[in-house]
PDB file of C-alpha atoms in Angstrom:
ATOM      1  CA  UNK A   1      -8.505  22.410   5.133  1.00  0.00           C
ATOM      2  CA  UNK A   2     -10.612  22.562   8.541  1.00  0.00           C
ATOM      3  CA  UNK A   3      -9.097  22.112  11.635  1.00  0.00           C
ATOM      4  CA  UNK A   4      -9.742  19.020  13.408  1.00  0.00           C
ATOM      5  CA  UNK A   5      -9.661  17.250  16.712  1.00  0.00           C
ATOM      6  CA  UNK A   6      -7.137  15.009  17.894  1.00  0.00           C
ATOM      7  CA  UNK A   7      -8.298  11.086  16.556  1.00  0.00           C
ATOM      8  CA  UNK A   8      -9.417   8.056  18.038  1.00  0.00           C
ATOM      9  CA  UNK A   9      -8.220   4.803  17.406  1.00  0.00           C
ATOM     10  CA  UNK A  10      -8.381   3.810  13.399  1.00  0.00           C
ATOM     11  CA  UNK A  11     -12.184   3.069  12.668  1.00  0.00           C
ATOM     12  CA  UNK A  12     -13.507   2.912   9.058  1.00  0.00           C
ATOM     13  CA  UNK A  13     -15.876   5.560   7.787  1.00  0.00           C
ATOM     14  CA  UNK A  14     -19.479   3.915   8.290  1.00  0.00           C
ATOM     15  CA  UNK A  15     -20.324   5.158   4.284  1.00  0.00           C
ATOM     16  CA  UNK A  16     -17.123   3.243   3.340  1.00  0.00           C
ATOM     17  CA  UNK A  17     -18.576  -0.144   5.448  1.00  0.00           C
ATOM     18  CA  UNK A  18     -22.017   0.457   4.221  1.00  0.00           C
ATOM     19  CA  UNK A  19     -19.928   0.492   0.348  1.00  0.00           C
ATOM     20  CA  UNK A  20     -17.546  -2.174   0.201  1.00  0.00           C
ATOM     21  CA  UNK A  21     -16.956  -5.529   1.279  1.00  0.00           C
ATOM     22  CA  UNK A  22     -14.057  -6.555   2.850  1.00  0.00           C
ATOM     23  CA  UNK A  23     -11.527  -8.666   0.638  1.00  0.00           C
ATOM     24  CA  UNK A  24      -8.431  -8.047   2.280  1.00  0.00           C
ATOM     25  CA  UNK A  25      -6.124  -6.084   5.091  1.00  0.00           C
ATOM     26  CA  UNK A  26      -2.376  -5.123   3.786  1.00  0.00           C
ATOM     27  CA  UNK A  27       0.370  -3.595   5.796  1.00  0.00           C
ATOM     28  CA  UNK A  28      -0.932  -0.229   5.643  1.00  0.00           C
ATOM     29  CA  UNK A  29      -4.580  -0.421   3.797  1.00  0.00           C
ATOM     30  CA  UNK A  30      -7.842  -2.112   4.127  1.00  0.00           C
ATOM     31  CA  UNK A  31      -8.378  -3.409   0.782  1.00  0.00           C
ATOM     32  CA  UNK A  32     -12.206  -3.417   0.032  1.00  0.00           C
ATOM     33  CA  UNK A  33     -14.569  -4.246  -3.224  1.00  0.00           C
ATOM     34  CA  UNK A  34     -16.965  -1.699  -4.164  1.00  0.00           C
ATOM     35  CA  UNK A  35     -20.670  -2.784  -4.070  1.00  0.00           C
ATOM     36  CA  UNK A  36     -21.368  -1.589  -7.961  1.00  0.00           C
ATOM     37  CA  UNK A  37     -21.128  -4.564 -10.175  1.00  0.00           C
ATOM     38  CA  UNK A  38     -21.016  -1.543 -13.027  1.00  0.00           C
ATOM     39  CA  UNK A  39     -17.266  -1.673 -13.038  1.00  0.00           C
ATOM     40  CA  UNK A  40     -15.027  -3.903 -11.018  1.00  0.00           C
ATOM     41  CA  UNK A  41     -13.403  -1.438  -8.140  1.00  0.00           C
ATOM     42  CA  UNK A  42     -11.559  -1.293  -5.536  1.00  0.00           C
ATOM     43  CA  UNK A  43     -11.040   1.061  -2.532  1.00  0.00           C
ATOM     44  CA  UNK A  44      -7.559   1.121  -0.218  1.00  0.00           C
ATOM     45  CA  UNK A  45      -8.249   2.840   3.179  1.00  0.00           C
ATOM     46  CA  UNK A  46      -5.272   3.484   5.046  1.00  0.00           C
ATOM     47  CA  UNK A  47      -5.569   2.305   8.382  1.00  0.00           C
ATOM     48  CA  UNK A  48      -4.371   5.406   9.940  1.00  0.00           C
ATOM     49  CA  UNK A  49      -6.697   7.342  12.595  1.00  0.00           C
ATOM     50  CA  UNK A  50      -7.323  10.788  11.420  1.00  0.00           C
ATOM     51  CA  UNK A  51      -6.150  10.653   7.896  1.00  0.00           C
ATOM     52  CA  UNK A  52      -7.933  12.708   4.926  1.00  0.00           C
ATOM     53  CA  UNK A  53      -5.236  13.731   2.838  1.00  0.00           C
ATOM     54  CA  UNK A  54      -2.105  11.948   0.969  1.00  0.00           C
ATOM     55  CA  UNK A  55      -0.450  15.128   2.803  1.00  0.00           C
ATOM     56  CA  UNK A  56      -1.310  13.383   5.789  1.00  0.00           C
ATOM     57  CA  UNK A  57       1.127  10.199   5.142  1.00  0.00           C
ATOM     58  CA  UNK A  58       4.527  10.314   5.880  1.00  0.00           C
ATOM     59  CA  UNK A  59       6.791   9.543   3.541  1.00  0.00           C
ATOM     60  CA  UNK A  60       7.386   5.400   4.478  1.00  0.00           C
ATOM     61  CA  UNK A  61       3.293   5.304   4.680  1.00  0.00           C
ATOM     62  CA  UNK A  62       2.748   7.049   1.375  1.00  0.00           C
ATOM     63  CA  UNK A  63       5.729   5.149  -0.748  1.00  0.00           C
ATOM     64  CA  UNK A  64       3.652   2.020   0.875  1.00  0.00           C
ATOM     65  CA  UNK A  65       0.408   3.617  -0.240  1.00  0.00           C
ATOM     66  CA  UNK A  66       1.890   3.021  -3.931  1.00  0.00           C
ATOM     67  CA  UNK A  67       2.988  -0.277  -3.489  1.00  0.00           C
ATOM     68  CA  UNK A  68      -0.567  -1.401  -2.601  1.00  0.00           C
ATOM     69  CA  UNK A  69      -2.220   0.800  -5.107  1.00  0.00           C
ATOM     70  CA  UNK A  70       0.529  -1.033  -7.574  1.00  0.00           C
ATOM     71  CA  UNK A  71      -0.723  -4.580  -5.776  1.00  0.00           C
ATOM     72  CA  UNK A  72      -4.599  -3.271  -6.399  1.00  0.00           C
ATOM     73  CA  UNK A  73      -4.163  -2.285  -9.630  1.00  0.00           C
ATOM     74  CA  UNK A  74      -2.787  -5.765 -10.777  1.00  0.00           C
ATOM     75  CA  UNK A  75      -4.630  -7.870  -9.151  1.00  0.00           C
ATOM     76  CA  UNK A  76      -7.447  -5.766 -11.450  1.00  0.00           C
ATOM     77  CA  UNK A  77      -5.665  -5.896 -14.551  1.00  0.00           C
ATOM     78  CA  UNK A  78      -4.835  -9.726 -14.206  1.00  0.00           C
ATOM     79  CA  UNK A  79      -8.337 -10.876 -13.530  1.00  0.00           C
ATOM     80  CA  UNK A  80     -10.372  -8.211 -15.702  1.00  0.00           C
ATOM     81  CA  UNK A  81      -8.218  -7.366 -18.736  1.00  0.00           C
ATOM     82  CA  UNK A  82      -9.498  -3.807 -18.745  1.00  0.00           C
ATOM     83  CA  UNK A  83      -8.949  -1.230 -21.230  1.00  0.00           C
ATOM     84  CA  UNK A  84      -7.660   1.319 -18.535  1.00  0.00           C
ATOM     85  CA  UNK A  85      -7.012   2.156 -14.751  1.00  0.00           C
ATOM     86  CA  UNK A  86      -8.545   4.629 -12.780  1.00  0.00           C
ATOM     87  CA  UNK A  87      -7.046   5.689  -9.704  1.00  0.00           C
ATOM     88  CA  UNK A  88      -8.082   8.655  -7.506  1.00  0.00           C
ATOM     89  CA  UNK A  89      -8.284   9.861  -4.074  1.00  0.00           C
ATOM     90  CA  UNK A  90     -11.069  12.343  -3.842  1.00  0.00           C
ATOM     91  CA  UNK A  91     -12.832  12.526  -0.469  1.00  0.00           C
ATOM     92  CA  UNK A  92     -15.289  15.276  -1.124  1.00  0.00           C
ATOM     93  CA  UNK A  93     -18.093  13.680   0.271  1.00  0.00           C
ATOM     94  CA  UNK A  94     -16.553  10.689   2.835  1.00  0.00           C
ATOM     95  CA  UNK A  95     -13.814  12.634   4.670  1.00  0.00           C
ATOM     96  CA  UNK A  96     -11.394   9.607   5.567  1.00  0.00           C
ATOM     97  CA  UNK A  97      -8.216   8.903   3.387  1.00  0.00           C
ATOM     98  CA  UNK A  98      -9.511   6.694   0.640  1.00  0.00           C
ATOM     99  CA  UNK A  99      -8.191   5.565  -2.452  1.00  0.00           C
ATOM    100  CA  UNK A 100     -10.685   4.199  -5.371  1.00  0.00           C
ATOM    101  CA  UNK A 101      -8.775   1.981  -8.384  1.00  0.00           C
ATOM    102  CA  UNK A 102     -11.205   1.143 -10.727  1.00  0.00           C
ATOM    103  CA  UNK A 103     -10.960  -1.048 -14.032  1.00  0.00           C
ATOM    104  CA  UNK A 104     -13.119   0.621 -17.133  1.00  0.00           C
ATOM    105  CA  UNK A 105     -13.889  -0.646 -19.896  1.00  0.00           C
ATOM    106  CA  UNK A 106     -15.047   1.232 -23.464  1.00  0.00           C
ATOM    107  CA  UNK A 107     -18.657  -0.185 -23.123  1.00  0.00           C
ATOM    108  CA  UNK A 108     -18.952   0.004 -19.403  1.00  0.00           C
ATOM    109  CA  UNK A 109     -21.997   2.734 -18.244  1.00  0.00           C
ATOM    110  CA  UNK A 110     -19.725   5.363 -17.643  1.00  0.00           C
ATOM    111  CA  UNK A 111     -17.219   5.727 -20.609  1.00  0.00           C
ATOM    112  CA  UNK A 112     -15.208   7.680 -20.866  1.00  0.00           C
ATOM    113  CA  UNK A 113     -16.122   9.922 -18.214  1.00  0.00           C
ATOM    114  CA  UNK A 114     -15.433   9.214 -14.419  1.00  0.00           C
ATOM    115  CA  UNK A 115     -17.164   6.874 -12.495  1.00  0.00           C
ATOM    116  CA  UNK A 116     -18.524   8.961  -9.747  1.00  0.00           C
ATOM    117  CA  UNK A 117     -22.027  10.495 -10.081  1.00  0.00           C
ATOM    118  CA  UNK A 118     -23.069   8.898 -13.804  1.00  0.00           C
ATOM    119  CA  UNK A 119     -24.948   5.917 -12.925  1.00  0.00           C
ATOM    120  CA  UNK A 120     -26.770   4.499 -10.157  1.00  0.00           C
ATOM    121  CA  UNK A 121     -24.578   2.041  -8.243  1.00  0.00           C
ATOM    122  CA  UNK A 122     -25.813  -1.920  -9.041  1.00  0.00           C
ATOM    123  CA  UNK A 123     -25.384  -3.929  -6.321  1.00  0.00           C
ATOM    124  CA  UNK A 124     -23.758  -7.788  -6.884  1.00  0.00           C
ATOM    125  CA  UNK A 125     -25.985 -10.936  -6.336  1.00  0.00           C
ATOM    126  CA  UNK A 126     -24.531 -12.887  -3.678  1.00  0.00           C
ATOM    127  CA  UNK A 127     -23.778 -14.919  -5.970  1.00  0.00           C
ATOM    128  CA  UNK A 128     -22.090 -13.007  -8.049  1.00  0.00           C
ATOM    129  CA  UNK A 129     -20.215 -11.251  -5.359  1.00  0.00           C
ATOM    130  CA  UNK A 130     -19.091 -14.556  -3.885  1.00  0.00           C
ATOM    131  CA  UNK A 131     -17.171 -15.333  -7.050  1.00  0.00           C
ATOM    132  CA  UNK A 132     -15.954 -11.966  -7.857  1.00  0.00           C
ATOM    133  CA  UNK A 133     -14.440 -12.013  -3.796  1.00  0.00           C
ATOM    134  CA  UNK A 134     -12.692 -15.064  -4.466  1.00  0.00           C
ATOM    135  CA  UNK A 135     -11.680 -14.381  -8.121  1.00  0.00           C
ATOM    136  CA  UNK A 136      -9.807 -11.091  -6.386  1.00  0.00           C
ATOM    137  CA  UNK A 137      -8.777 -12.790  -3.031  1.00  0.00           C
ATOM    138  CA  UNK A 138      -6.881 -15.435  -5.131  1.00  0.00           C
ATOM    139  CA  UNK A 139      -4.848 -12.804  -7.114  1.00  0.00           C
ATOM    140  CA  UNK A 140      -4.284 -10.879  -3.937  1.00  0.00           C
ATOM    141  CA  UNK A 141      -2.734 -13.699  -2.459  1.00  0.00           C
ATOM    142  CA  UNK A 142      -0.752 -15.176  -5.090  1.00  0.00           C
TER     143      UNK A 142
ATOM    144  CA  UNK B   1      -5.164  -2.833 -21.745  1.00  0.00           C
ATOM    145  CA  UNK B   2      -4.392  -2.798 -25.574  1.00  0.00           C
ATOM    146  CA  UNK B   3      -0.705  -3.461 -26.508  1.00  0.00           C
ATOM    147  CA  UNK B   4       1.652  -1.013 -27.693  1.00  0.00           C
ATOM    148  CA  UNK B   5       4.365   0.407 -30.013  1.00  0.00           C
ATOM    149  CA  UNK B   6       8.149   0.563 -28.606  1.00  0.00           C
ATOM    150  CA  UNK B   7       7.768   4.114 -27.494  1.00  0.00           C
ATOM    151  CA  UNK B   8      10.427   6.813 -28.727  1.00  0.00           C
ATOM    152  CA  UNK B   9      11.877   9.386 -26.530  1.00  0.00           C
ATOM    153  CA  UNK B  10       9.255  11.360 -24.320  1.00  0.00           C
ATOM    154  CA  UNK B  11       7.136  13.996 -25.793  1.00  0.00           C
ATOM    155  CA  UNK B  12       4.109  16.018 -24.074  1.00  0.00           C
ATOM    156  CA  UNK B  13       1.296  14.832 -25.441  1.00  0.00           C
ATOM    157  CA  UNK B  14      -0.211  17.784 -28.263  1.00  0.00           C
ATOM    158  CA  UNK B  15      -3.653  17.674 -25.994  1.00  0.00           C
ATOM    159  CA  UNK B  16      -1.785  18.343 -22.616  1.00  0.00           C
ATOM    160  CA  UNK B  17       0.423  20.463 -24.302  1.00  0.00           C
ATOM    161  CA  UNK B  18      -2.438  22.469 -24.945  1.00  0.00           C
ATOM    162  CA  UNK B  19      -4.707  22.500 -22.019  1.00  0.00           C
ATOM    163  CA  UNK B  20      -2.076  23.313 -19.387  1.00  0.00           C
ATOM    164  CA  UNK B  21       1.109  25.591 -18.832  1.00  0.00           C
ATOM    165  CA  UNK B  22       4.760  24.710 -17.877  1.00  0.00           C
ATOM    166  CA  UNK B  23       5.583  25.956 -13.845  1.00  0.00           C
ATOM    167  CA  UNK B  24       8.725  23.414 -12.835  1.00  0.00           C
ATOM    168  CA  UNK B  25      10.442  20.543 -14.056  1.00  0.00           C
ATOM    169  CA  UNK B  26      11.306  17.728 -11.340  1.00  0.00           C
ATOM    170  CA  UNK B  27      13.112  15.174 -10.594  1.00  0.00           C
ATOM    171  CA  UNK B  28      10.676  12.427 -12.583  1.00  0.00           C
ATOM    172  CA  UNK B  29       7.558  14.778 -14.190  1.00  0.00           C
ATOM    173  CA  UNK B  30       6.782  17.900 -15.751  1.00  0.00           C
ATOM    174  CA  UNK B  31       4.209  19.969 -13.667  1.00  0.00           C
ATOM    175  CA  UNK B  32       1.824  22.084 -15.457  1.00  0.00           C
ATOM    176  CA  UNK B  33      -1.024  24.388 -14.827  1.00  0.00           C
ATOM    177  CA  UNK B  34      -3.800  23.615 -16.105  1.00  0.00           C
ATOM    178  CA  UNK B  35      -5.673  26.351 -17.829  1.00  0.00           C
ATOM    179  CA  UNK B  36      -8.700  26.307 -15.824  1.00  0.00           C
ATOM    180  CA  UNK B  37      -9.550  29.431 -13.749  1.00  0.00           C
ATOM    181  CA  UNK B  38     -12.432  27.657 -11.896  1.00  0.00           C
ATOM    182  CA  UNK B  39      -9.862  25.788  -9.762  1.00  0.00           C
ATOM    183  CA  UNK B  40      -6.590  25.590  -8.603  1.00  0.00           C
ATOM    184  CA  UNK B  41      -5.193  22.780 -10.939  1.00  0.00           C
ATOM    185  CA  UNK B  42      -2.039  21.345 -11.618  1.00  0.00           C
ATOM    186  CA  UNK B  43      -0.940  17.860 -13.777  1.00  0.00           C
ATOM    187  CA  UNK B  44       1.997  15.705 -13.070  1.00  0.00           C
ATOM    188  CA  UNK B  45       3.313  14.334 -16.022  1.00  0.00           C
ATOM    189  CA  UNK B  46       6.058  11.629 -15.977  1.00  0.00           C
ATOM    190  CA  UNK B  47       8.830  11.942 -18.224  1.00  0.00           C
ATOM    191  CA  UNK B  48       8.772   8.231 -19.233  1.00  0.00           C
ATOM    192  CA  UNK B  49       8.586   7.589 -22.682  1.00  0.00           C
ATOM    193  CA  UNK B  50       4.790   5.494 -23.697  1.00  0.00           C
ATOM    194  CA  UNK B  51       4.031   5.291 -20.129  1.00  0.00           C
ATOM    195  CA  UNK B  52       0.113   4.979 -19.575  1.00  0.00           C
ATOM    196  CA  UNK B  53      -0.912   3.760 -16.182  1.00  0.00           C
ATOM    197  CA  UNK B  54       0.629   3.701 -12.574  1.00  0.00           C
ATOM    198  CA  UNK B  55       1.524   0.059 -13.604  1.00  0.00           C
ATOM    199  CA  UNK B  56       4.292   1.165 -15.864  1.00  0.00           C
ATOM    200  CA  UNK B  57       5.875   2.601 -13.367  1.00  0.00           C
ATOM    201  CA  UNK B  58       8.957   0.608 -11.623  1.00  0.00           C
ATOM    202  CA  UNK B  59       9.056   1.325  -7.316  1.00  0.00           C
ATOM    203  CA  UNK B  60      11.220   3.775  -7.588  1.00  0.00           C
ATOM    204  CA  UNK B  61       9.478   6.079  -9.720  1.00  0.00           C
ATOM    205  CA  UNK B  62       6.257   5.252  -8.296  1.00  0.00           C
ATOM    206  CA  UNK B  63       7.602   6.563  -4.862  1.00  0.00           C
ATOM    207  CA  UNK B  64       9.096   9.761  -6.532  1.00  0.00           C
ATOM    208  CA  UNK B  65       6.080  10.282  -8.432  1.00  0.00           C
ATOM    209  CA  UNK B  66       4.569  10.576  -4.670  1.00  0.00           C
ATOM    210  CA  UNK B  67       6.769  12.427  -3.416  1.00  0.00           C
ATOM    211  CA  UNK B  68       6.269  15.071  -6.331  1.00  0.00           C
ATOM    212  CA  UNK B  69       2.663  14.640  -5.884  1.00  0.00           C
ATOM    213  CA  UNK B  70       3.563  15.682  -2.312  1.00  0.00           C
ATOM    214  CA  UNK B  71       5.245  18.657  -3.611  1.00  0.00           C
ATOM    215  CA  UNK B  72       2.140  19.625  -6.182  1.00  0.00           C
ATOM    216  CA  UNK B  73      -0.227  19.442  -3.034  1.00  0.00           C
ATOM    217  CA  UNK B  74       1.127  21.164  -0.526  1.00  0.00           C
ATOM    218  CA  UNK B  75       2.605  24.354  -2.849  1.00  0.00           C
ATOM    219  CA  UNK B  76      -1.865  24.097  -3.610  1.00  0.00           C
ATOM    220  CA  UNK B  77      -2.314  24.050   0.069  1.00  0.00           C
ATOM    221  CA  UNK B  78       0.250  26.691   1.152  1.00  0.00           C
ATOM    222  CA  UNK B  79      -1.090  29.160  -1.827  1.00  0.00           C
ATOM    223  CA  UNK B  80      -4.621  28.564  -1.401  1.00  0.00           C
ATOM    224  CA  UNK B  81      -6.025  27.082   1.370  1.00  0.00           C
ATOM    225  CA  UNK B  82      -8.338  24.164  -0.018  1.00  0.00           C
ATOM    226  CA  UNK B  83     -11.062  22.425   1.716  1.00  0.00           C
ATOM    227  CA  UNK B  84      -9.995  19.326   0.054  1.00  0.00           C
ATOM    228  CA  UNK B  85      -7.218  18.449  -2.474  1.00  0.00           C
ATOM    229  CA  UNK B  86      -8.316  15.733  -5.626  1.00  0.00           C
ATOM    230  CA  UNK B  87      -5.583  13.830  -6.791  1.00  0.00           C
ATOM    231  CA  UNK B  88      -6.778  11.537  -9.745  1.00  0.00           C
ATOM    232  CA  UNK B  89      -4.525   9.111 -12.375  1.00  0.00           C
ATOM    233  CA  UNK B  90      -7.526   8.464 -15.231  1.00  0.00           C
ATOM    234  CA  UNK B  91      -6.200   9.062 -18.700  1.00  0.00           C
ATOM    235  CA  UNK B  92      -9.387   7.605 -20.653  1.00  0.00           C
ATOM    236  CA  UNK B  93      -9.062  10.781 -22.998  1.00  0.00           C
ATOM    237  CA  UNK B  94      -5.300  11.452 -22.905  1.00  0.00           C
ATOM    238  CA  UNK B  95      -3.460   8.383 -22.756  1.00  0.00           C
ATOM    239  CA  UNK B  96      -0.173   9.532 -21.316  1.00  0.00           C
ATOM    240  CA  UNK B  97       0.225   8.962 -18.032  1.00  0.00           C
ATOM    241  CA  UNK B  98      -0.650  12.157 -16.230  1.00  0.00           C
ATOM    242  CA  UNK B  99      -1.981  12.972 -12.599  1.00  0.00           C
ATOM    243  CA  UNK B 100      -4.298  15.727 -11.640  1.00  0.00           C
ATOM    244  CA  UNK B 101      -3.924  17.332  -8.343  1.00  0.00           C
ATOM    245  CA  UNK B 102      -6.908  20.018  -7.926  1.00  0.00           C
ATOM    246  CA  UNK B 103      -7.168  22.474  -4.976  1.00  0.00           C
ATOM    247  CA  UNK B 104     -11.553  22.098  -4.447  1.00  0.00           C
ATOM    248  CA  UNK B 105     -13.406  24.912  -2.345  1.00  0.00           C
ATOM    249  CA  UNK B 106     -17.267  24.250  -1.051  1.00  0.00           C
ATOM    250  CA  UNK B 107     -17.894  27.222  -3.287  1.00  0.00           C
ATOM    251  CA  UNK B 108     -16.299  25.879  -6.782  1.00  0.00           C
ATOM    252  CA  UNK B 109     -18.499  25.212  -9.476  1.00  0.00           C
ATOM    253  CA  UNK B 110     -18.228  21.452  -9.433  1.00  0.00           C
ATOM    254  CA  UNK B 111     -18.446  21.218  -5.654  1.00  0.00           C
ATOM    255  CA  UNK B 112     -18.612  17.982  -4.101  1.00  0.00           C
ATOM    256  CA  UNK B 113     -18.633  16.132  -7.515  1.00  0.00           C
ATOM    257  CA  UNK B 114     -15.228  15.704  -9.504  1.00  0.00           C
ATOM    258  CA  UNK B 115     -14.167  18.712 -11.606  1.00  0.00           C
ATOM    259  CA  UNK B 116     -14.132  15.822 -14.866  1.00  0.00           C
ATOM    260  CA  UNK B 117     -17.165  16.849 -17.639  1.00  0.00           C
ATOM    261  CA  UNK B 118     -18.844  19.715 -14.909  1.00  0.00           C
ATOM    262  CA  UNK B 119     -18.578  23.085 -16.502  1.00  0.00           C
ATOM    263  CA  UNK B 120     -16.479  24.417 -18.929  1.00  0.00           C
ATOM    264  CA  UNK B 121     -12.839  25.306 -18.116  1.00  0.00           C
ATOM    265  CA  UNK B 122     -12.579  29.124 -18.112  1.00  0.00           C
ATOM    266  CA  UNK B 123      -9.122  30.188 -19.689  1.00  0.00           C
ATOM    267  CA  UNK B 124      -7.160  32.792 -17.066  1.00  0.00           C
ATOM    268  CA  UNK B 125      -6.973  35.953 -18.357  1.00  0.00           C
ATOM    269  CA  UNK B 126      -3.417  36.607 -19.272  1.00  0.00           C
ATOM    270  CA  UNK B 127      -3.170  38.822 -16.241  1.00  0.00           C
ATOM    271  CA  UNK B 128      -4.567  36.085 -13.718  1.00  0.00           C
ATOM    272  CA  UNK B 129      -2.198  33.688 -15.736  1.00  0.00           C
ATOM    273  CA  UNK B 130       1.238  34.974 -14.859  1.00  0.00           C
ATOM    274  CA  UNK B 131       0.359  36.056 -11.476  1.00  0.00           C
ATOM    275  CA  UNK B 132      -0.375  32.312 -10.650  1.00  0.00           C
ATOM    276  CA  UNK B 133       2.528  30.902 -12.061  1.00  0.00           C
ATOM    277  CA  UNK B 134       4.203  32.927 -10.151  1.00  0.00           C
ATOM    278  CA  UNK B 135       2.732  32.187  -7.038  1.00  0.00           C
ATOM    279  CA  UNK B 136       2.640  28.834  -7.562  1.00  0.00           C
ATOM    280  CA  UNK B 137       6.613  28.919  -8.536  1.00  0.00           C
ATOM    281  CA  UNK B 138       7.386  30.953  -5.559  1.00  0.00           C
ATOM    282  CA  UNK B 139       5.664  27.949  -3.300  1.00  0.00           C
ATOM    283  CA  UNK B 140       7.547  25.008  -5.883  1.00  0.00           C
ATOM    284  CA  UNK B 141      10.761  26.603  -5.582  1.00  0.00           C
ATOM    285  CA  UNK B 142      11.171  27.025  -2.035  1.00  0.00           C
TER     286      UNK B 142
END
């Protein structure tokens, strides 16, 4: 892995912003919603300056890392019913730490391969991403 | 997620059993090479009887399953000096719970998308095989 310069303060990746909306911050992660209405999905960005890999947690920060990944992957199953979870840390294209959890579904564009690269992204309505923040925020919360 | 059966005890699953190779048995999983020259690949399997997503996991396995994820990615990083490590939970072909943890290069055949449905996986030679494992034990063991 390259060698890189000491960070900043936390900031989140400008592709991630330009991505997701916010719907939540947790002790460790930003919790954001993926702009795709093609699959309900969710990204966890630890907010840790500098981070790329899971090698780059410490052991408290990635134990916590699976307890909002758990809290993610709930909140998805509980409001979507899916058919399975997809969780995956990648980072080949937007360097900082992220974490995608994803809820598929056997008729959703991708089945059964992975998400990334098969179809173009489909941005929500407002509308529809109004109700599909609050639908989330509320199980989030609860 | 569709219900299921009472599980009996744990048992690879035949299609894991036959893409990868046995290097270690930890604390909660199985790790196995997969038998995929064109990366660096290894698959953490829990040894948790019908377990299928992250979710079935209680805390305390989900942190050890980190922590041998931990283990999987630096013994990748020590032997081969990735660009970037891919650590992915999917399971919409194989439904027992398994994680990948792949060592990508800016060179690999896949390179930047995910390894999933990119080219075909290139056996090792028998040769290339053992020396590997053996590497790759060396790094787990130590």
């Amino acid at each position: 892995m390259p060698r890189r310069q000491e960070p900043g303060p936390y900031e989140l990746h400008p592709q991630l912003a330009a991505d997701t909306h916010p719907l939540v911050t947790l002790e460790l992660c930003e919790l954001r919603l993926m702009d795709d209405a093609n699959y309900p999905w969710l990204v966890l960005v630890p907010r840790l300056a500098g981070a790329r890999e899971l090698l780059d947690l410490e052991v408290g920060q990635r134990h916590r890392l699976t307890d909002e990944i758990d809290l993610a992957g709930r909140a998805l199953r509980d409001a979507f019913r899916p058919f399975k979870l997809n969780v995956a840390a990648l980072g080949n294209l937007v360097p900082q730490l992220h974490v995608h959890v994803i809820a598929r579904f056997e008729d959703d564009p991708a089945w059964p391969a992975p998400v990334w690269g098969r179809v173009a992204a489909r941005p929500y309505t407002p509308e529809a991403l109004v109700e599909r923040i609050r639908a989330l925020q509320a199980r989030l919360r609860a």
